[in-house]
Amino acid sequence: MSGRLHDVEARIGTVRQLEAIVTAMRGIASVRAREARERIQAVRAHAGIVGRAIGDALAMQALDDRGGAPRRVVPTRTALLVVTPDQGFVGGLPDRLLDRAMEVAGSAPVDLLIVGDRGLMLAGVRGLDVAWSVPMSAHVDDVPALADHVAGAVYDRLDTGRVRQLAVVHGTPSAGGEGNTVEIIHRQLVPFDFSRFPVSGRRAAPLITLPPAELLDGLAAEYVFAELCEVLLLAYAAENTARMTAMIAAKTGIERRREDLTNLARRIHQDEITDEIIELATGGMAVGRNGAG
């Protein structure tokens, strides 16, 4: 029976090692989610500055005889960007993202653009036609470069006329930012909605070196870039929030398993002690009978 006790104790050691790994993964995910939430505030501040500049440019365009209303395009084919995790241990988040993307697409023609290897893999399993893909950022510092890369892929399609609008599906941590749940968000980035920005009422217009319409185009592109950075940071935070949730569930299961194995080891040890007592008692009785004889 001692061999069985040794096996159980070895399994307890393995479970403890696994618990340490899960705890470390949870800690790393928590730190990364917090870093992403902190960076989002800076991105939103940048977007606010660009938004105020758009308001100024709209006011100047209204005074420019050569101007007119911001150009509008008729939506036809859509570039549908889905931001998914790159790694596993995130529960059903990638499936939820693709489900929402397919709901958004409906029967309309789309160019499916996927960020994240998990989403790309699941899209292949589902038989979806992926027009373009790129891995998700491994660190928050890489998000601006990834946003620029995504923007380049989108504008290539817009410039050639292949698509006329951009929709995005991504995850975001639940309201409050400290919860362990993830929501799925759908937002439209292109055509650019200038009506979101109040026209500046300042008396003295800023000095510019570009026609207002051209300036608006550049500011709109900068604002879309800021929105893409926000989307990627929210998705990064959502991925790590989902990983924290998965690690919490795994740790609970590991703790139950460790407790079960510990109780089993105690029972085996108690059985061994009981067997030894019985063996000693039986041997003592046998010696006593032999002595009496």
mmCIF file of C-alpha atoms in Angstrom:
data_model
loop_
_atom_site.group_PDB
_atom_site.id
_atom_site.type_symbol
_atom_site.label_atom_id
_atom_site.label_comp_id
_atom_site.label_asym_id
_atom_site.label_seq_id
_atom_site.Cartn_x
_atom_site.Cartn_y
_atom_site.Cartn_z
ATOM 1 C CA MET A 1 0.000 0.000 0.000
ATOM 2 C CA SER A 2 3.002 2.318 0.537
ATOM 3 C CA GLY A 3 3.528 2.306 -3.219
ATOM 4 C CA ARG A 4 0.010 3.636 -3.716
ATOM 5 C CA LEU A 5 0.608 6.377 -1.127
ATOM 6 C CA HIS A 6 3.790 7.378 -2.957
ATOM 7 C CA ASP A 7 1.844 7.671 -6.245
ATOM 8 C CA VAL A 8 -0.827 9.864 -4.647
ATOM 9 C CA GLU A 9 1.794 12.126 -3.032
ATOM 10 C CA ALA A 10 3.514 12.469 -6.429
ATOM 11 C CA ARG A 11 0.198 13.511 -7.976
ATOM 12 C CA ILE A 12 -0.302 16.069 -5.205
ATOM 13 C CA GLY A 13 3.108 17.526 -6.053
ATOM 14 C CA THR A 14 2.164 17.759 -9.723
ATOM 15 C CA VAL A 15 -1.126 19.476 -8.877
ATOM 16 C CA ARG A 16 0.719 22.017 -6.711
ATOM 17 C CA GLN A 17 3.090 22.799 -9.579
ATOM 18 C CA LEU A 18 0.118 23.272 -11.905
ATOM 19 C CA GLU A 19 -1.528 25.546 -9.342
ATOM 20 C CA ALA A 20 1.617 27.696 -9.248
ATOM 21 C CA ILE A 21 1.601 27.980 -13.062
ATOM 22 C CA VAL A 22 -2.087 28.924 -13.144
ATOM 23 C CA THR A 23 -1.557 31.525 -10.420
ATOM 24 C CA ALA A 24 1.337 33.042 -12.368
ATOM 25 C CA MET A 25 -0.712 33.148 -15.592
ATOM 26 C CA ARG A 26 -3.548 34.848 -13.755
ATOM 27 C CA GLY A 27 -1.150 37.446 -12.342
ATOM 28 C CA ILE A 28 0.384 38.171 -15.752
ATOM 29 C CA ALA A 29 -3.068 38.519 -17.342
ATOM 30 C CA SER A 30 -4.152 40.907 -14.584
ATOM 31 C CA VAL A 31 -1.102 43.131 -15.088
ATOM 32 C CA ARG A 32 -1.556 43.206 -18.866
ATOM 33 C CA ALA A 33 -5.254 44.050 -18.608
ATOM 34 C CA ARG A 34 -4.455 46.917 -16.240
ATOM 35 C CA GLU A 35 -1.718 48.246 -18.551
ATOM 36 C CA ALA A 36 -4.142 48.282 -21.479
ATOM 37 C CA ARG A 37 -6.805 50.147 -19.486
ATOM 38 C CA GLU A 38 -4.237 52.758 -18.467
ATOM 39 C CA ARG A 39 -3.129 53.320 -22.079
ATOM 40 C CA ILE A 40 -6.723 53.722 -23.262
ATOM 41 C CA GLN A 41 -7.043 57.003 -21.351
ATOM 42 C CA ALA A 42 -4.115 58.492 -23.284
ATOM 43 C CA VAL A 43 -5.533 57.308 -26.613
ATOM 44 C CA ARG A 44 -8.910 58.865 -25.809
ATOM 45 C CA ALA A 45 -7.217 62.144 -24.840
ATOM 46 C CA HIS A 46 -5.437 62.134 -28.210
ATOM 47 C CA ALA A 47 -8.725 61.437 -30.004
ATOM 48 C CA GLY A 48 -10.315 64.351 -28.124
ATOM 49 C CA ILE A 49 -7.628 66.732 -29.386
ATOM 50 C CA VAL A 50 -8.089 65.514 -32.961
ATOM 51 C CA GLY A 51 -11.867 65.819 -32.555
ATOM 52 C CA ARG A 52 -11.583 69.466 -31.532
ATOM 53 C CA ALA A 53 -9.331 70.104 -34.535
ATOM 54 C CA ILE A 54 -12.012 68.532 -36.747
ATOM 55 C CA GLY A 55 -14.531 70.977 -35.259
ATOM 56 C CA ASP A 56 -12.225 73.866 -36.184
ATOM 57 C CA ALA A 57 -11.736 72.520 -39.705
ATOM 58 C CA LEU A 58 -15.486 72.100 -40.157
ATOM 59 C CA ALA A 59 -15.995 75.750 -39.204
ATOM 60 C CA MET A 60 -13.322 76.879 -41.663
ATOM 61 C CA GLN A 61 -14.758 74.725 -44.427
ATOM 62 C CA ALA A 62 -18.154 76.340 -43.940
ATOM 63 C CA LEU A 63 -16.491 79.712 -44.637
ATOM 64 C CA ASP A 64 -14.513 78.429 -47.622
ATOM 65 C CA ASP A 65 -16.304 79.036 -50.914
ATOM 66 C CA ARG A 66 -14.395 76.154 -52.450
ATOM 67 C CA GLY A 67 -15.494 73.841 -49.669
ATOM 68 C CA GLY A 68 -18.799 72.214 -49.051
ATOM 69 C CA ALA A 69 -20.076 69.394 -46.908
ATOM 70 C CA PRO A 70 -17.620 66.622 -46.077
ATOM 71 C CA ARG A 71 -17.619 64.021 -48.787
ATOM 72 C CA ARG A 72 -19.935 61.069 -48.287
ATOM 73 C CA VAL A 73 -19.698 57.704 -49.940
ATOM 74 C CA VAL A 74 -22.379 55.172 -50.623
ATOM 75 C CA PRO A 75 -21.726 52.048 -48.570
ATOM 76 C CA THR A 76 -21.376 48.911 -50.665
ATOM 77 C CA ARG A 77 -18.926 46.155 -49.769
ATOM 78 C CA THR A 78 -17.768 46.213 -46.134
ATOM 79 C CA ALA A 79 -14.391 45.505 -44.605
ATOM 80 C CA LEU A 80 -15.281 43.642 -41.411
ATOM 81 C CA LEU A 81 -12.419 43.716 -38.911
ATOM 82 C CA VAL A 82 -12.613 41.127 -36.103
ATOM 83 C CA VAL A 83 -10.089 41.477 -33.280
ATOM 84 C CA THR A 84 -9.515 38.126 -31.571
ATOM 85 C CA PRO A 85 -6.990 36.705 -29.076
ATOM 86 C CA ASP A 86 -3.664 35.366 -30.245
ATOM 87 C CA GLN A 87 -3.292 32.753 -27.494
ATOM 88 C CA GLY A 88 -5.553 30.247 -25.766
ATOM 89 C CA PHE A 89 -6.959 29.919 -22.242
ATOM 90 C CA VAL A 90 -9.617 32.555 -22.966
ATOM 91 C CA GLY A 91 -12.722 30.379 -22.779
ATOM 92 C CA GLY A 92 -15.229 30.852 -25.581
ATOM 93 C CA LEU A 93 -14.227 34.445 -26.416
ATOM 94 C CA PRO A 94 -12.968 33.751 -29.980
ATOM 95 C CA ASP A 95 -16.170 31.877 -30.860
ATOM 96 C CA ARG A 96 -18.309 34.672 -29.445
ATOM 97 C CA LEU A 97 -16.430 37.233 -31.528
ATOM 98 C CA LEU A 98 -16.865 35.263 -34.761
ATOM 99 C CA ASP A 99 -20.534 34.618 -33.971
ATOM 100 C CA ARG A 100 -21.119 38.351 -33.582
ATOM 101 C CA ALA A 101 -19.140 39.109 -36.739
ATOM 102 C CA MET A 102 -21.264 36.718 -38.781
ATOM 103 C CA GLU A 103 -24.386 38.270 -37.282
ATOM 104 C CA VAL A 104 -23.162 41.731 -38.307
ATOM 105 C CA ALA A 105 -22.224 40.583 -41.804
ATOM 106 C CA GLY A 106 -25.516 38.829 -42.466
ATOM 107 C CA SER A 107 -25.850 38.126 -46.164
ATOM 108 C CA ALA A 108 -23.971 41.270 -47.280
ATOM 109 C CA PRO A 109 -20.629 40.899 -49.100
ATOM 110 C CA VAL A 110 -17.685 41.506 -46.769
ATOM 111 C CA ASP A 111 -13.921 41.375 -46.743
ATOM 112 C CA LEU A 112 -13.191 39.532 -43.510
ATOM 113 C CA LEU A 113 -10.097 40.973 -41.825
ATOM 114 C CA ILE A 114 -8.930 39.121 -38.723
ATOM 115 C CA VAL A 115 -6.503 40.191 -36.020
ATOM 116 C CA GLY A 116 -5.342 37.287 -33.847
ATOM 117 C CA ASP A 117 -4.244 33.752 -34.633
ATOM 118 C CA ARG A 118 -7.018 32.131 -32.569
ATOM 119 C CA GLY A 119 -9.657 33.848 -34.673
ATOM 120 C CA LEU A 120 -7.853 32.923 -37.877
ATOM 121 C CA MET A 121 -7.717 29.267 -36.825
ATOM 122 C CA LEU A 122 -11.412 29.159 -35.890
ATOM 123 C CA ALA A 123 -12.382 30.947 -39.099
ATOM 124 C CA GLY A 124 -10.628 28.168 -41.013
ATOM 125 C CA VAL A 125 -12.504 25.541 -38.998
ATOM 126 C CA ARG A 126 -15.772 27.291 -39.860
ATOM 127 C CA GLY A 127 -14.865 27.492 -43.536
ATOM 128 C CA LEU A 128 -14.901 31.308 -43.602
ATOM 129 C CA ASP A 129 -13.080 33.169 -46.367
ATOM 130 C CA VAL A 130 -10.477 35.412 -44.699
ATOM 131 C CA ALA A 131 -9.257 38.242 -46.928
ATOM 132 C CA TRP A 132 -6.455 39.426 -44.625
ATOM 133 C CA SER A 133 -5.044 38.580 -41.209
ATOM 134 C CA VAL A 134 -2.327 39.606 -38.769
ATOM 135 C CA PRO A 135 -1.278 38.334 -35.308
ATOM 136 C CA MET A 136 -2.526 40.219 -32.267
ATOM 137 C CA SER A 137 -0.063 42.333 -30.275
ATOM 138 C CA ALA A 138 1.773 40.435 -27.565
ATOM 139 C CA HIS A 139 2.449 43.643 -25.577
ATOM 140 C CA VAL A 140 0.633 46.961 -25.216
ATOM 141 C CA ASP A 141 3.674 48.806 -26.563
ATOM 142 C CA ASP A 142 3.127 47.079 -29.919
ATOM 143 C CA VAL A 143 -0.458 48.336 -30.314
ATOM 144 C CA PRO A 144 0.294 51.607 -32.211
ATOM 145 C CA ALA A 145 2.369 49.717 -34.807
ATOM 146 C CA LEU A 146 -0.383 47.136 -35.196
ATOM 147 C CA ALA A 147 -3.017 49.884 -35.553
ATOM 148 C CA ASP A 148 -0.924 51.485 -38.305
ATOM 149 C CA HIS A 149 -0.610 48.097 -40.042
ATOM 150 C CA VAL A 150 -4.361 47.506 -39.852
ATOM 151 C CA ALA A 151 -5.087 51.033 -41.074
ATOM 152 C CA GLY A 152 -2.822 50.460 -44.072
ATOM 153 C CA ALA A 153 -4.695 47.283 -45.023
ATOM 154 C CA VAL A 154 -8.039 49.036 -44.685
ATOM 155 C CA TYR A 155 -7.061 52.146 -46.663
ATOM 156 C CA ASP A 156 -5.596 50.010 -49.425
ATOM 157 C CA ARG A 157 -9.064 48.550 -49.901
ATOM 158 C CA LEU A 158 -10.767 51.927 -49.595
ATOM 159 C CA ASP A 159 -8.411 53.571 -52.094
ATOM 160 C CA THR A 160 -8.975 50.865 -54.708
ATOM 161 C CA GLY A 161 -12.736 51.037 -54.186
ATOM 162 C CA ARG A 162 -12.941 47.376 -53.172
ATOM 163 C CA VAL A 163 -14.746 48.370 -49.960
ATOM 164 C CA ARG A 164 -16.589 51.514 -48.961
ATOM 165 C CA GLN A 165 -17.025 51.033 -45.242
ATOM 166 C CA LEU A 166 -15.259 49.568 -42.220
ATOM 167 C CA ALA A 167 -16.994 47.795 -39.342
ATOM 168 C CA VAL A 168 -15.184 46.418 -36.295
ATOM 169 C CA VAL A 169 -16.100 43.632 -33.870
ATOM 170 C CA HIS A 170 -14.026 43.356 -30.714
ATOM 171 C CA GLY A 171 -14.166 42.473 -27.039
ATOM 172 C CA THR A 172 -14.108 44.894 -24.136
ATOM 173 C CA PRO A 173 -13.970 44.357 -20.367
ATOM 174 C CA SER A 174 -17.296 44.780 -18.628
ATOM 175 C CA ALA A 175 -18.297 48.225 -17.382
ATOM 176 C CA GLY A 176 -16.064 49.417 -14.561
ATOM 177 C CA GLY A 177 -12.970 47.704 -15.956
ATOM 178 C CA GLU A 178 -12.350 45.547 -12.873
ATOM 179 C CA GLY A 179 -14.865 42.810 -13.550
ATOM 180 C CA ASN A 180 -14.094 39.404 -14.978
ATOM 181 C CA THR A 181 -16.629 39.439 -17.801
ATOM 182 C CA VAL A 182 -16.179 40.474 -21.411
ATOM 183 C CA GLU A 183 -18.682 42.172 -23.697
ATOM 184 C CA ILE A 184 -18.669 42.032 -27.507
ATOM 185 C CA ILE A 185 -18.815 45.404 -29.273
ATOM 186 C CA HIS A 186 -19.687 46.307 -32.863
ATOM 187 C CA ARG A 187 -18.811 49.754 -34.154
ATOM 188 C CA GLN A 188 -18.707 51.502 -37.536
ATOM 189 C CA LEU A 189 -15.558 53.512 -38.344
ATOM 190 C CA VAL A 190 -15.955 54.271 -42.065
ATOM 191 C CA PRO A 191 -17.732 56.157 -43.639
ATOM 192 C CA PHE A 192 -16.477 58.767 -41.220
ATOM 193 C CA ASP A 193 -19.309 60.508 -39.386
ATOM 194 C CA PHE A 194 -18.404 64.194 -39.197
ATOM 195 C CA SER A 195 -21.729 64.984 -37.533
ATOM 196 C CA ARG A 196 -20.300 63.613 -34.263
ATOM 197 C CA PHE A 197 -18.121 66.701 -33.902
ATOM 198 C CA PRO A 198 -19.550 70.095 -32.924
ATOM 199 C CA VAL A 199 -18.497 72.879 -35.257
ATOM 200 C CA SER A 200 -16.061 75.194 -33.508
ATOM 201 C CA GLY A 201 -17.457 78.555 -32.403
ATOM 202 C CA ARG A 202 -14.130 80.280 -31.870
ATOM 203 C CA ARG A 203 -13.924 83.794 -33.322
ATOM 204 C CA ALA A 204 -10.369 83.610 -34.646
ATOM 205 C CA ALA A 205 -9.775 80.655 -36.958
ATOM 206 C CA PRO A 206 -6.466 78.794 -36.578
ATOM 207 C CA LEU A 207 -3.754 79.404 -39.148
ATOM 208 C CA ILE A 208 -3.668 76.523 -41.630
ATOM 209 C CA THR A 209 -1.591 75.707 -44.700
ATOM 210 C CA LEU A 210 -4.023 73.253 -46.325
ATOM 211 C CA PRO A 211 -7.470 73.684 -47.842
ATOM 212 C CA PRO A 212 -10.099 72.830 -45.180
ATOM 213 C CA ALA A 213 -11.381 69.818 -47.124
ATOM 214 C CA GLU A 214 -7.888 68.336 -47.394
ATOM 215 C CA LEU A 215 -7.210 69.093 -43.741
ATOM 216 C CA LEU A 216 -10.442 67.296 -42.800
ATOM 217 C CA ASP A 217 -9.358 64.215 -44.717
ATOM 218 C CA GLY A 218 -6.080 64.084 -42.800
ATOM 219 C CA LEU A 219 -7.752 64.689 -39.441
ATOM 220 C CA ALA A 220 -10.359 62.013 -40.158
ATOM 221 C CA ALA A 221 -7.598 59.503 -40.931
ATOM 222 C CA GLU A 222 -5.826 60.435 -37.684
ATOM 223 C CA TYR A 223 -9.055 60.025 -35.732
ATOM 224 C CA VAL A 224 -9.677 56.586 -37.278
ATOM 225 C CA PHE A 225 -6.124 55.627 -36.285
ATOM 226 C CA ALA A 226 -6.880 56.675 -32.696
ATOM 227 C CA GLU A 227 -10.090 54.641 -32.794
ATOM 228 C CA LEU A 228 -8.179 51.591 -34.040
ATOM 229 C CA CYS A 229 -5.683 51.996 -31.180
ATOM 230 C CA GLU A 230 -8.582 52.119 -28.730
ATOM 231 C CA VAL A 231 -10.195 49.048 -30.303
ATOM 232 C CA LEU A 232 -6.959 47.053 -30.085
ATOM 233 C CA LEU A 233 -6.291 48.110 -26.494
ATOM 234 C CA LEU A 234 -9.831 47.201 -25.446
ATOM 235 C CA ALA A 235 -9.486 43.848 -27.219
ATOM 236 C CA TYR A 236 -6.113 43.277 -25.513
ATOM 237 C CA ALA A 237 -7.664 44.053 -22.135
ATOM 238 C CA ALA A 238 -10.636 41.800 -22.936
ATOM 239 C CA GLU A 239 -8.359 38.902 -23.908
ATOM 240 C CA ASN A 240 -6.483 39.128 -20.621
ATOM 241 C CA THR A 241 -9.687 39.589 -18.644
ATOM 242 C CA ALA A 242 -11.033 36.394 -20.226
ATOM 243 C CA ARG A 243 -7.752 34.647 -19.395
ATOM 244 C CA MET A 244 -8.033 35.769 -15.769
ATOM 245 C CA THR A 245 -11.546 34.315 -15.627
ATOM 246 C CA ALA A 246 -10.326 31.033 -17.103
ATOM 247 C CA MET A 247 -7.427 30.864 -14.645
ATOM 248 C CA ILE A 248 -9.737 31.571 -11.686
ATOM 249 C CA ALA A 249 -11.960 28.682 -12.772
ATOM 250 C CA ALA A 250 -8.922 26.450 -13.313
ATOM 251 C CA LYS A 251 -7.510 27.326 -9.886
ATOM 252 C CA THR A 252 -10.824 26.441 -8.249
ATOM 253 C CA GLY A 253 -10.786 23.051 -9.977
ATOM 254 C CA ILE A 254 -7.149 22.471 -9.038
ATOM 255 C CA GLU A 255 -7.824 23.317 -5.397
ATOM 256 C CA ARG A 256 -10.670 20.796 -5.304
ATOM 257 C CA ARG A 257 -8.451 18.160 -6.915
ATOM 258 C CA ARG A 258 -5.624 18.848 -4.466
ATOM 259 C CA GLU A 259 -8.032 18.573 -1.533
ATOM 260 C CA ASP A 260 -9.407 15.273 -2.863
ATOM 261 C CA LEU A 261 -5.904 13.854 -3.314
ATOM 262 C CA THR A 262 -4.839 15.068 0.142
ATOM 263 C CA ASN A 263 -7.858 13.361 1.717
ATOM 264 C CA LEU A 264 -7.089 10.201 -0.255
ATOM 265 C CA ALA A 265 -3.483 10.253 0.960
ATOM 266 C CA ARG A 266 -4.683 10.610 4.552
ATOM 267 C CA ARG A 267 -7.027 7.659 4.167
ATOM 268 C CA ILE A 268 -4.291 5.506 2.630
ATOM 269 C CA HIS A 269 -1.890 6.511 5.381
ATOM 270 C CA GLN A 270 -4.514 5.734 8.025
ATOM 271 C CA ASP A 271 -5.200 2.370 6.400
ATOM 272 C CA GLU A 272 -1.471 1.600 6.494
ATOM 273 C CA ILE A 273 -1.311 2.469 10.191
ATOM 274 C CA THR A 274 -4.392 0.352 10.869
ATOM 275 C CA ASP A 275 -2.880 -2.601 8.975
ATOM 276 C CA GLU A 276 0.352 -2.298 10.932
ATOM 277 C CA ILE A 277 -1.529 -2.199 14.252
ATOM 278 C CA ILE A 278 -3.557 -5.251 13.272
ATOM 279 C CA GLU A 279 -0.407 -7.019 12.145
ATOM 280 C CA LEU A 280 1.386 -6.192 15.396
ATOM 281 C CA ALA A 281 -1.622 -7.159 17.488
ATOM 282 C CA THR A 282 -2.015 -10.440 15.618
ATOM 283 C CA GLY A 283 1.690 -11.169 16.004
ATOM 284 C CA GLY A 284 1.521 -10.384 19.719
ATOM 285 C CA MET A 285 -1.419 -12.699 20.207
ATOM 286 C CA ALA A 286 0.405 -15.468 18.362
ATOM 287 C CA VAL A 287 3.484 -15.033 20.549
ATOM 288 C CA GLY A 288 1.321 -15.120 23.659
ATOM 289 C CA ARG A 289 -0.342 -18.376 22.604
ATOM 290 C CA ASN A 290 3.005 -19.972 21.815
ATOM 291 C CA GLY A 291 4.384 -18.891 25.179
ATOM 292 C CA ALA A 292 1.356 -20.242 27.029
ATOM 293 C CA GLY A 293 1.796 -23.573 25.255
#
